[in-house]
Short mmCIF file of C-alpha atoms (C1' of nucleotides) in Angstrom, two decimals:
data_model
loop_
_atom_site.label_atom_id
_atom_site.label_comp_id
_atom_site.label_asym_id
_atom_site.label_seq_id
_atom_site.Cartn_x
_atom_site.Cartn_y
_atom_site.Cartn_z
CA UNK A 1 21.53 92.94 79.92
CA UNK A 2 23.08 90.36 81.72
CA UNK A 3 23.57 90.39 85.36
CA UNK A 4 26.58 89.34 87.55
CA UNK A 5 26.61 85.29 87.93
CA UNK A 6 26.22 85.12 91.57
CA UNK A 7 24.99 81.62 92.91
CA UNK A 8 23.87 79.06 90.59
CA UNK A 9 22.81 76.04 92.03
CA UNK A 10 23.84 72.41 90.78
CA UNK A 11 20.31 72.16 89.34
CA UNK A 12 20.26 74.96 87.13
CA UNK A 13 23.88 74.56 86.32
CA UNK A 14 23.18 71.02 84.94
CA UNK A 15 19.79 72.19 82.90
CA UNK A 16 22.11 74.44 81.12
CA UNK A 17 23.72 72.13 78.32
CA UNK A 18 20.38 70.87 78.15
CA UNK A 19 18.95 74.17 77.07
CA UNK A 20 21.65 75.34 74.68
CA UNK A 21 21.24 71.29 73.03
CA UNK A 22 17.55 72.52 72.50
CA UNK A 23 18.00 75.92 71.35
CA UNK A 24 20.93 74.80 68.87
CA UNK A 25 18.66 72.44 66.96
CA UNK A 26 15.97 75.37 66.53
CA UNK A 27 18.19 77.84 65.91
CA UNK A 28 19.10 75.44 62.80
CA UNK A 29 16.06 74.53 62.23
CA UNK A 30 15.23 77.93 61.71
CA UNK A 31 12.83 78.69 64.79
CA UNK A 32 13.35 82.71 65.75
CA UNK A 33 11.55 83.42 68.34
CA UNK A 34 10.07 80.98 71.50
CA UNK A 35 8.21 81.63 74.69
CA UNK A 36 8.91 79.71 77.91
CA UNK A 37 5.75 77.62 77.56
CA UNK A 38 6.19 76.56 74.13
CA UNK A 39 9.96 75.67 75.51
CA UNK A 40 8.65 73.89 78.41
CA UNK A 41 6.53 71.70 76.39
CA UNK A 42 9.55 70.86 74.38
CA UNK A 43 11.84 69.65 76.99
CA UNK A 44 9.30 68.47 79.35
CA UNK A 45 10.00 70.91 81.98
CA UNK A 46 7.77 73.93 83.48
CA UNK A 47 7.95 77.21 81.90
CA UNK A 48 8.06 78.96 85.32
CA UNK A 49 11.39 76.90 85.84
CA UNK A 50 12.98 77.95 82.70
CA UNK A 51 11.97 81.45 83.07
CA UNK A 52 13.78 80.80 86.81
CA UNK A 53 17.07 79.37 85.19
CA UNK A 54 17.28 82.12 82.96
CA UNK A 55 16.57 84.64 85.42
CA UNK A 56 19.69 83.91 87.51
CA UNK A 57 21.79 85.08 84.58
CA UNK A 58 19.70 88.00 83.92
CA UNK A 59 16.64 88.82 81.29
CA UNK A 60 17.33 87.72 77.89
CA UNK A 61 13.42 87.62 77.17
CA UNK A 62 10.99 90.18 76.66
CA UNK A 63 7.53 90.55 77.38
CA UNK A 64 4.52 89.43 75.17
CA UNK A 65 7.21 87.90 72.92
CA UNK A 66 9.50 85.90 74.16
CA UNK A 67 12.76 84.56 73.59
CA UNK A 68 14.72 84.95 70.47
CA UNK A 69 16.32 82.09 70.37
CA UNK A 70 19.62 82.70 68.51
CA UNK A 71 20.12 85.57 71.41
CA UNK A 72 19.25 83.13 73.70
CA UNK A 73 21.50 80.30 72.28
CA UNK A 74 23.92 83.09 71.81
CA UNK A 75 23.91 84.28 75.90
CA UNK A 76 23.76 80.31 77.25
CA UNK A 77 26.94 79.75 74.86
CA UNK A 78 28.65 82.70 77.17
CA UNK A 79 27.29 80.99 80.51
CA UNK A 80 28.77 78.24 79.60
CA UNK A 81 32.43 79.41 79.03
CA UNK A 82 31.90 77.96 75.20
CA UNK A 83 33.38 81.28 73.91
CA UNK A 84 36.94 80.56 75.40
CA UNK A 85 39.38 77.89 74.57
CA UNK A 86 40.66 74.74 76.04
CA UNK A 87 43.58 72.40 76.12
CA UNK A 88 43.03 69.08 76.78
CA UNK A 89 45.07 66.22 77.77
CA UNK A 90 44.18 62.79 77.71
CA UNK A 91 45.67 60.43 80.28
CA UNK A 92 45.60 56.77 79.49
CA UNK A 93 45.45 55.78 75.76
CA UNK A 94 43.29 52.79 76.26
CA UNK A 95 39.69 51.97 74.80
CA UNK A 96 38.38 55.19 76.29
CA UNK A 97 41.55 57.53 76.14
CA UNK A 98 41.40 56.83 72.06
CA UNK A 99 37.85 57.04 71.70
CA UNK A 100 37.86 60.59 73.09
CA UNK A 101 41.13 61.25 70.88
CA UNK A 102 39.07 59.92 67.86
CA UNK A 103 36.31 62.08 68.27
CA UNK A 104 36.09 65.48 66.50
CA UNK A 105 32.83 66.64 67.48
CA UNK A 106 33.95 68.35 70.86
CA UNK A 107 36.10 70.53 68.37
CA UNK A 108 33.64 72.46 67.13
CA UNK A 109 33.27 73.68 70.60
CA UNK A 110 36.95 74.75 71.00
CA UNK A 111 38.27 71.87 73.11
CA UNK A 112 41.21 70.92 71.49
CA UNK A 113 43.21 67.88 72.71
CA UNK A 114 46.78 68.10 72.45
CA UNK A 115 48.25 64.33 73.76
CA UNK A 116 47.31 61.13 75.06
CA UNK A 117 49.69 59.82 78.00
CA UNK A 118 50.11 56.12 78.48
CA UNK A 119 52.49 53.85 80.12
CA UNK A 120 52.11 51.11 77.29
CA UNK A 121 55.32 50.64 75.47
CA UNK A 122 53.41 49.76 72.39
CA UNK A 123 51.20 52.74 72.22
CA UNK A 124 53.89 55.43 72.96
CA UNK A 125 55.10 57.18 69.82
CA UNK A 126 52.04 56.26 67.86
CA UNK A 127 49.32 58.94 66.83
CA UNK A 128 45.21 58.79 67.04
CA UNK A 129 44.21 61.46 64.44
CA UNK A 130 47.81 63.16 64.65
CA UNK A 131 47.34 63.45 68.26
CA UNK A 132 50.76 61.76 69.91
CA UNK A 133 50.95 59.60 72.51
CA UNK A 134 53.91 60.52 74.63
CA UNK A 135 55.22 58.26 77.79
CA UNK A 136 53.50 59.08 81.26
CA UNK A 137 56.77 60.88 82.44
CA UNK A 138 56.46 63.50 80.13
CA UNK A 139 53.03 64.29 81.29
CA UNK A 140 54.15 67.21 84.07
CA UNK A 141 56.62 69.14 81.40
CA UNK A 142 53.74 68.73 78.54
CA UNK A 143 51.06 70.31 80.42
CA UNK A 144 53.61 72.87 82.14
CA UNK A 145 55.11 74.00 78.64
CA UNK A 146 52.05 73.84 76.47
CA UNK A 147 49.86 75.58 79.37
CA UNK A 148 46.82 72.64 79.17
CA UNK A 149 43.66 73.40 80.94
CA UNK A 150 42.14 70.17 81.21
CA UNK A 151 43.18 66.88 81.75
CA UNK A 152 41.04 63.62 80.59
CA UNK A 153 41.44 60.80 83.10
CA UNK A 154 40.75 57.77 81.47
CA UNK A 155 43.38 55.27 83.55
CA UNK A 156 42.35 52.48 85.48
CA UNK A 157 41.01 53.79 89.01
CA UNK A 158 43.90 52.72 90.89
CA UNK A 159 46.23 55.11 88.71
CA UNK A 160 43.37 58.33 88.85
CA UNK A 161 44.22 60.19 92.17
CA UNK A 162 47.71 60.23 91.37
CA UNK A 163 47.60 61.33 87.89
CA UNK A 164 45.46 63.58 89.07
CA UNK A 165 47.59 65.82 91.82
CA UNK A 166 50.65 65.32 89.21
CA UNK A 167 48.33 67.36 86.91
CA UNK A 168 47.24 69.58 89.16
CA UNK A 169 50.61 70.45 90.02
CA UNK A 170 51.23 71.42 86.93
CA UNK A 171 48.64 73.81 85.95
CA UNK A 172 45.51 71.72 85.06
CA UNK A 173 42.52 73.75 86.23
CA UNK A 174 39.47 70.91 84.81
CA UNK A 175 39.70 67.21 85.44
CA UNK A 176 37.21 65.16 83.24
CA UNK A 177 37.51 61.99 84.87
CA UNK A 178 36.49 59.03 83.55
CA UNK A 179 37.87 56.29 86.26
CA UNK A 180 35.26 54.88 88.74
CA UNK A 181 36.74 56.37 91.50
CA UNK A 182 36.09 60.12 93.14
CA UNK A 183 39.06 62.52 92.58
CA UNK A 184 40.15 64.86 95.91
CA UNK A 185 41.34 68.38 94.71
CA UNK A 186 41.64 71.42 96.08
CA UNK A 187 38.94 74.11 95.38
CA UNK A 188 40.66 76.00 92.68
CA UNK A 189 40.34 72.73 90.22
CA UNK A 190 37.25 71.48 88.86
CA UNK A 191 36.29 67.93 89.07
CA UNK A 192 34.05 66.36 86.96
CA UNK A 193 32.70 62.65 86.41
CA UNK A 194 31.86 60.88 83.79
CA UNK A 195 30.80 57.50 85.94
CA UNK A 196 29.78 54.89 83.54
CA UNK A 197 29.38 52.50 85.47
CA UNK A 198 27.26 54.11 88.17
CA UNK A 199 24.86 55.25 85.15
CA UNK A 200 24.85 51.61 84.83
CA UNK A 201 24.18 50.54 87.79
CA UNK A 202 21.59 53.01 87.44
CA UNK A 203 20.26 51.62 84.58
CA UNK A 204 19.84 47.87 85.86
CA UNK A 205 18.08 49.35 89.49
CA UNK A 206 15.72 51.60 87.81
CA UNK A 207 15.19 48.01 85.05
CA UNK A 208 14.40 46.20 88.50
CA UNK A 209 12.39 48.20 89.96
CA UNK A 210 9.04 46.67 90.63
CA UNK B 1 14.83 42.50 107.02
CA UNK B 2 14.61 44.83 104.00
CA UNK B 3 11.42 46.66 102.96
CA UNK B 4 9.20 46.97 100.09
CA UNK B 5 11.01 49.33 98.02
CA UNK B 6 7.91 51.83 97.42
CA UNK B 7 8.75 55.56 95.92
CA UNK B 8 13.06 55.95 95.71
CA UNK B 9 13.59 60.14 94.58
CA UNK B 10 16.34 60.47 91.58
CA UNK B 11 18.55 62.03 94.34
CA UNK B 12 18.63 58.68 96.54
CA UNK B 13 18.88 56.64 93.45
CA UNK B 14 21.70 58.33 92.07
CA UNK B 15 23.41 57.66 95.30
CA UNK B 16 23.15 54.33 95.41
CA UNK B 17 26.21 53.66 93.10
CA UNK B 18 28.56 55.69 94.92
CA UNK B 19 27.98 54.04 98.18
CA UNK B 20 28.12 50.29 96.23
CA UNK B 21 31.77 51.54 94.72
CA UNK B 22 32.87 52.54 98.73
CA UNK B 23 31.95 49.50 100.17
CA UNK B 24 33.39 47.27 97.40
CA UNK B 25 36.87 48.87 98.10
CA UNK B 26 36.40 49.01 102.02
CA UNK B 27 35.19 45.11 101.76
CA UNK B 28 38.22 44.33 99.38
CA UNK B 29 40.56 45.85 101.84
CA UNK B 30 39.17 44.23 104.65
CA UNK B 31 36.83 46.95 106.63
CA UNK B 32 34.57 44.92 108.50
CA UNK B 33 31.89 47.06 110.02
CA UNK B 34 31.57 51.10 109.21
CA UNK B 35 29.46 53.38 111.10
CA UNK B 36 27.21 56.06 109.35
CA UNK B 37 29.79 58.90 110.58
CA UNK B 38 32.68 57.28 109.66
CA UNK B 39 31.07 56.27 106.14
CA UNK B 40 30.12 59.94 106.07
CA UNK B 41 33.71 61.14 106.30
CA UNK B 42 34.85 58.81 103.66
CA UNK B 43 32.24 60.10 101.72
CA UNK B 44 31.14 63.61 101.89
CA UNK B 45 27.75 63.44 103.38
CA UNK B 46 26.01 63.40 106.12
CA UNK B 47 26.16 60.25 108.51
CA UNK B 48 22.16 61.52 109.00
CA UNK B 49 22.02 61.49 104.77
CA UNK B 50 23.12 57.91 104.49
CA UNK B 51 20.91 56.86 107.30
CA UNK B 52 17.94 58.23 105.40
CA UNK B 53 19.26 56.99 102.51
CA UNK B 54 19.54 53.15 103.46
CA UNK B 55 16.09 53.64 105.66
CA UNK B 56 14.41 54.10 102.42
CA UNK B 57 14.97 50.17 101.96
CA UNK B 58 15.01 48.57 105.26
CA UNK B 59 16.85 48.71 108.08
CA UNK B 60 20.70 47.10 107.56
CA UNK B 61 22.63 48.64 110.52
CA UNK B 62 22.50 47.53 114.12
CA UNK B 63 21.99 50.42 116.86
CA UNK B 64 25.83 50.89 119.15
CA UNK B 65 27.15 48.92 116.14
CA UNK B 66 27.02 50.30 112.58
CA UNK B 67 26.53 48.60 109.58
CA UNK B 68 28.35 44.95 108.52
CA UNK B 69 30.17 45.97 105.02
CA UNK B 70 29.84 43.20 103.64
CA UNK B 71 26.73 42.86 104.61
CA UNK B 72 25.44 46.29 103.27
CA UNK B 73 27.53 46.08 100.31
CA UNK B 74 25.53 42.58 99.50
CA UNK B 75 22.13 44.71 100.38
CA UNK B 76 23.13 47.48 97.34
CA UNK B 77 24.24 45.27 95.27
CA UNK B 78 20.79 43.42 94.97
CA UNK B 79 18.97 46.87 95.56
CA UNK B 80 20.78 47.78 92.47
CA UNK B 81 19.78 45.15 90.62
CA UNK B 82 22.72 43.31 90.24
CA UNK B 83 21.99 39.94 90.89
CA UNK B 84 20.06 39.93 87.38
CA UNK B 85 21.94 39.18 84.19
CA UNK B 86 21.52 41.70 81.58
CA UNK B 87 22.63 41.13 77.44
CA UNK B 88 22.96 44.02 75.98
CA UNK B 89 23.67 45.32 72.31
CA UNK B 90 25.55 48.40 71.36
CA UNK B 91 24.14 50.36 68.07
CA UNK B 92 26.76 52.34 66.31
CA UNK B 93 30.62 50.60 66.08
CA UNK B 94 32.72 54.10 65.99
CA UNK B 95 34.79 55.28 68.62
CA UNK B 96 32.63 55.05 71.50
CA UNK B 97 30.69 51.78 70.66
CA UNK B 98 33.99 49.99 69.71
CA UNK B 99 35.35 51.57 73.17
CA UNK B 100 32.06 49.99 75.07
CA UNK B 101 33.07 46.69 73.23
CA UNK B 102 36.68 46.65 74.34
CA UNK B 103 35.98 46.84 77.94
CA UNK B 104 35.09 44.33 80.34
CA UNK B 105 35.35 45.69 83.48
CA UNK B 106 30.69 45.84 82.78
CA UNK B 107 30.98 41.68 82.40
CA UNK B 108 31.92 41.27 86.55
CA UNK B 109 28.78 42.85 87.22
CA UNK B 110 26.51 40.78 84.76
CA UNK B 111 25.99 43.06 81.76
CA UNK B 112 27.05 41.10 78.77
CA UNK B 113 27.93 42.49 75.12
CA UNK B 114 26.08 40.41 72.87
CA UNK B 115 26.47 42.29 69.14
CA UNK B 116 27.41 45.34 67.88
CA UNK B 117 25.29 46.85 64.88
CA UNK B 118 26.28 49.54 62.36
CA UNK B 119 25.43 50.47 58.98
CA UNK B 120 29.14 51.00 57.63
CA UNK B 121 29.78 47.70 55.58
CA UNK B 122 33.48 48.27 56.14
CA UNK B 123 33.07 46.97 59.80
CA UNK B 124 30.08 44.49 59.66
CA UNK B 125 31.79 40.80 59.37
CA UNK B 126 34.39 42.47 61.79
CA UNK B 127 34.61 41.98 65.46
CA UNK B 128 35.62 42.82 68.53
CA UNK B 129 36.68 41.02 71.39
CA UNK B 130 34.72 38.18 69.92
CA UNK B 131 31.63 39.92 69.79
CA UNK B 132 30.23 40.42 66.35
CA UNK B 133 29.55 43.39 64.20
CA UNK B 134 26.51 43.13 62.64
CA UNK B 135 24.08 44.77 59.94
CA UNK B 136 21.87 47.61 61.40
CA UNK B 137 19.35 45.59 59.24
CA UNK B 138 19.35 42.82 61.56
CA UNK B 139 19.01 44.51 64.60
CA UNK B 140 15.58 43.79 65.62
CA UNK B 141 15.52 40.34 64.70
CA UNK B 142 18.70 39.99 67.01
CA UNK B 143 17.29 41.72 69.79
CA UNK B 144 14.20 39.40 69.61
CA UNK B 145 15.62 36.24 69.14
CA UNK B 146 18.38 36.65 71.80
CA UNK B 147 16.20 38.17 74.18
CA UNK B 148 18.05 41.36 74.70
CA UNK B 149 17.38 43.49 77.42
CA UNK B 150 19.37 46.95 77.36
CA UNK B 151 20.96 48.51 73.85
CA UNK B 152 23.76 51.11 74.01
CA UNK B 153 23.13 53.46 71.74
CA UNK B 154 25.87 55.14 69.94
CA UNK B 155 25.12 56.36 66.78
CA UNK B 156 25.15 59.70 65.48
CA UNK B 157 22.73 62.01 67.31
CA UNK B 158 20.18 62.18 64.11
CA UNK B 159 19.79 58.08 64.04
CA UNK B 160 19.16 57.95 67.99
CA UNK B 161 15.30 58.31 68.21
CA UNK B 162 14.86 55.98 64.98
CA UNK B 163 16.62 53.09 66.59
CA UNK B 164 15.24 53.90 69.88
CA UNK B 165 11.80 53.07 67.90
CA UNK B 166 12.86 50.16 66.30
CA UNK B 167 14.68 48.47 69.45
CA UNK B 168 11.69 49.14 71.71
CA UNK B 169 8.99 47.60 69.56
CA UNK B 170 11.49 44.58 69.55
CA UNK B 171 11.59 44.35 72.79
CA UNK B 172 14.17 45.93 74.56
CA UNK B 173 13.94 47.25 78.08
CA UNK B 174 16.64 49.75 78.83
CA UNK B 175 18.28 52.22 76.86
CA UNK B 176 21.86 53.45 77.65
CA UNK B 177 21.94 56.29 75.64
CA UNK B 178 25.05 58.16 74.75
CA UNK B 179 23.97 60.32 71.86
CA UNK B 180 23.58 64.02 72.49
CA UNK B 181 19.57 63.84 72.27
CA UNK B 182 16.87 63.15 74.63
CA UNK B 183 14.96 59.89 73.63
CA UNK B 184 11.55 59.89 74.18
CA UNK B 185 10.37 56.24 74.95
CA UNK B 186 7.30 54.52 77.12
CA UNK B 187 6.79 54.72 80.51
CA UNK B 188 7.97 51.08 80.96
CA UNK B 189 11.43 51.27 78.84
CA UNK B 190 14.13 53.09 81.06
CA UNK B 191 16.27 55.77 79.54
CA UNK B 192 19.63 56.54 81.28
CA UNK B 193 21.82 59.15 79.26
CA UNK B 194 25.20 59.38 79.20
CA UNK B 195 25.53 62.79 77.76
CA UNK B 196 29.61 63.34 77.38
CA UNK B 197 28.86 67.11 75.76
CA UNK B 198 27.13 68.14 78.40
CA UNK B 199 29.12 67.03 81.24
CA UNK B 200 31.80 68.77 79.20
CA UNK B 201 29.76 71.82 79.27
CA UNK B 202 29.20 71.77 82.20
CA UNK B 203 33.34 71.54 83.05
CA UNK B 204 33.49 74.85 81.31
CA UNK B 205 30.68 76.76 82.59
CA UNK B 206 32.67 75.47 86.37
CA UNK B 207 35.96 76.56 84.98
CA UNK B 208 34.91 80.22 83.98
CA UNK B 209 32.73 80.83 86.70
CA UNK B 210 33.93 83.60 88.63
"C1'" DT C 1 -4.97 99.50 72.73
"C1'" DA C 2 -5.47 94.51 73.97
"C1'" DG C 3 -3.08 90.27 74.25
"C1'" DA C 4 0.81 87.88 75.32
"C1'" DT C 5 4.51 86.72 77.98
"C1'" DT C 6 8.13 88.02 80.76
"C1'" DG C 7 10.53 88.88 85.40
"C1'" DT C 8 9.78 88.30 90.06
"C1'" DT C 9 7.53 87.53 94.40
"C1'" DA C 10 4.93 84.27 97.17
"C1'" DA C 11 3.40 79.48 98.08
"C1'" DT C 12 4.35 74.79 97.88
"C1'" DC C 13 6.78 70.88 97.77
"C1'" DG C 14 10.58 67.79 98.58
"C1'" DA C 15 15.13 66.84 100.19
"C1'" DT C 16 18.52 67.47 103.70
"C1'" DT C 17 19.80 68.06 108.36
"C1'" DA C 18 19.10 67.88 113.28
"C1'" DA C 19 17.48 65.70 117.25
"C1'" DC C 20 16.42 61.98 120.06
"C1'" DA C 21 14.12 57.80 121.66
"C1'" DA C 22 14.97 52.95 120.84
"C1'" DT C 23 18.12 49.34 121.37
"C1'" DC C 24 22.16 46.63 120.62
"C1'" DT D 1 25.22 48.30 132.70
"C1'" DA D 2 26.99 52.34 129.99
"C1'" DG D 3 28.26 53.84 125.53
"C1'" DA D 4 27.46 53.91 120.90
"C1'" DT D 5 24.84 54.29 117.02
"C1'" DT D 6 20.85 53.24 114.65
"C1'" DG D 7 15.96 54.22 112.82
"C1'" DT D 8 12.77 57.75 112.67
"C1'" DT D 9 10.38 61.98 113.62
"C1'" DA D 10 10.64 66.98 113.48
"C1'" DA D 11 12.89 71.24 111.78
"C1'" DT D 12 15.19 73.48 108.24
"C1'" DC D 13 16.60 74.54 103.99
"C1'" DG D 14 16.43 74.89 99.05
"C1'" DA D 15 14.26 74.06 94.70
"C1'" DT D 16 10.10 74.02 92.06
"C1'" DT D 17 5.69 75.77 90.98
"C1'" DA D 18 2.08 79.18 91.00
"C1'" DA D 19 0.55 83.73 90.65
"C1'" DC D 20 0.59 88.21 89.02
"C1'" DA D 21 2.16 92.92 88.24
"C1'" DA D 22 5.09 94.94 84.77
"C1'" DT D 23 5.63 95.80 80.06
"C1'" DC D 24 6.45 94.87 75.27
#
DNA sequence: TAGATTGTTAATCGATTAACAATC
DNA sequence: TAGATTGTTAATCGATTAACAATC
């Protein structure tokens, strides 16, 4: 049924979480079956462009009834990689590091994280929800010996492109990084940013614009 | 020198922030003048991009020169709306909103935490770094009487539309939004979404592409 | 079967890149 | 002045939308 993932652009690619958010809550809510239209209208995008997205990862629909959307929910779950498990590490156990410690909900979707790295004295040894927080220098051995797929930047800039190619170096495939500054890394390892305070900025030009 | 700033596209906007962080670090180490190639190098683009880019709100650069950094970064900073003060109020104290609390690297650039609000009576009375935790219940007469412009929402993804609702009608502007929904809201309140689940998604679906 | 809706091709639109005249 | 580099127009590329034959 499905095809081979070829090329996906950045567009589609970031529509997807979007769709499986959508088709989770109706799959709860006990929706079965939905057409592209009555999608589109949903999420505020065209139905030609959905049936698009989905097309690049081959017909999960059928014609004159449309999508049944715990398949659907089902196949976007695969696309996504949700089916495997990750690793995580968190580096920097500061507001942000413990926040993402603290929270459970990206559990349920079989990231797991494993430690929280800090240079603070007074943080190392202590636990956030019986995740430990070890000294930076045991970073490299952690990730090598407990094979850790992604890492969790949340230092202060300055600190991010070195934590990040000690990392790398060590077997971390997926940076999720969180400092306000853009990561170099070679092809093999995915980068992605969570820039809050460009959203921000964001925010306050789109406020001002008039 | 700089034009009316007519139709910006989401790609050009989202830009904007990346070029403001590069040209705060070049001015802070001293880079006086930058030329769209060499800014393109730094950056990843196209020296032609960036020229488009800035072109969309006046001309900054001087032909056989470049641009000034200073200069330009002083340009993006009020194209982004920075020159504006902004109070803001963060809904939900867990984790995240306790984590938006904490840091004030957002205070340099004029966004000010004003109160947090949450219905768990274990933290209201609390608070943190001197800003209080309040009752949920007083949100909207807060947001009125202290004129607030932007709320952070943080609550649990089932509670985000409600107090969407309730802080629109009382009068707020922008809505940072970091619960895994999609707020609907009026043409004249801005929405920016800081969906973490998705960019996490969207980590995996990179990771296990191939 | 007739109606509905997909999968897919073609048309349109918008964003990026290339080119170059203007000018510092 | 000559060289450099912008601002801007034209060409290209890619993404979105429209259309429709295929088919459930």
């Amino acid at each position: 049924m499905s095809k081979e993932k070829s090329y996906v652009s950045e567009a589609v690619m970031r529509r997807m979480p979007k769709y499986y958010r959508y088709l989770s809550d109706m799959e709860k809510s006990g929706v079965e079956r939905v057409s592209s239209k009555e999608l589109s209208q949903r999420m505020g995008l065209t139905a030609s462009q959905i049936r698009q997205d989905f097309n690049c990862f081959g017909g999960f629909g059928q014609q004159g009834y449309g999508y049944n959307v715990s398949e659907l929910r089902h196949e976007i779950h695969k696309i996504l990689g949700l089916h495997n498990k990750y690793d995580i590490v968190i580096i920097g156990a500061g507001n942000l590091g413990q926040a993402l410690a603290n929270y459970t909900g990206f559990e349920k979707d079989g990231f797991l994280a494993k430690a929280l790295f800090d240079i603070n004295p007074r943080l190392i040894g202590m636990s956030i929800r019986g995740i430990p927080i070890y000294d930076i220098d045991e970073m490299e051995s952690f990730v090598r010996n407990n094979n850790i797929h992604i890492a969790a930047i949340c230092t202060p800039k300055e600190k991010a492109q070195e934590a990040a190619e000690r990392l790398i170096r060590s077997g971390v495939r997926g940076i999720w990084n969180f400092a306000a500054v853009d990561i170099s890394a070679p092809n093999h390892v995915i980068v992605e940013n969570v820039h809050l305070s460009d959203s921000l900025y964001t925010l306050s030009f789109r406020m001002s614009d008039d």
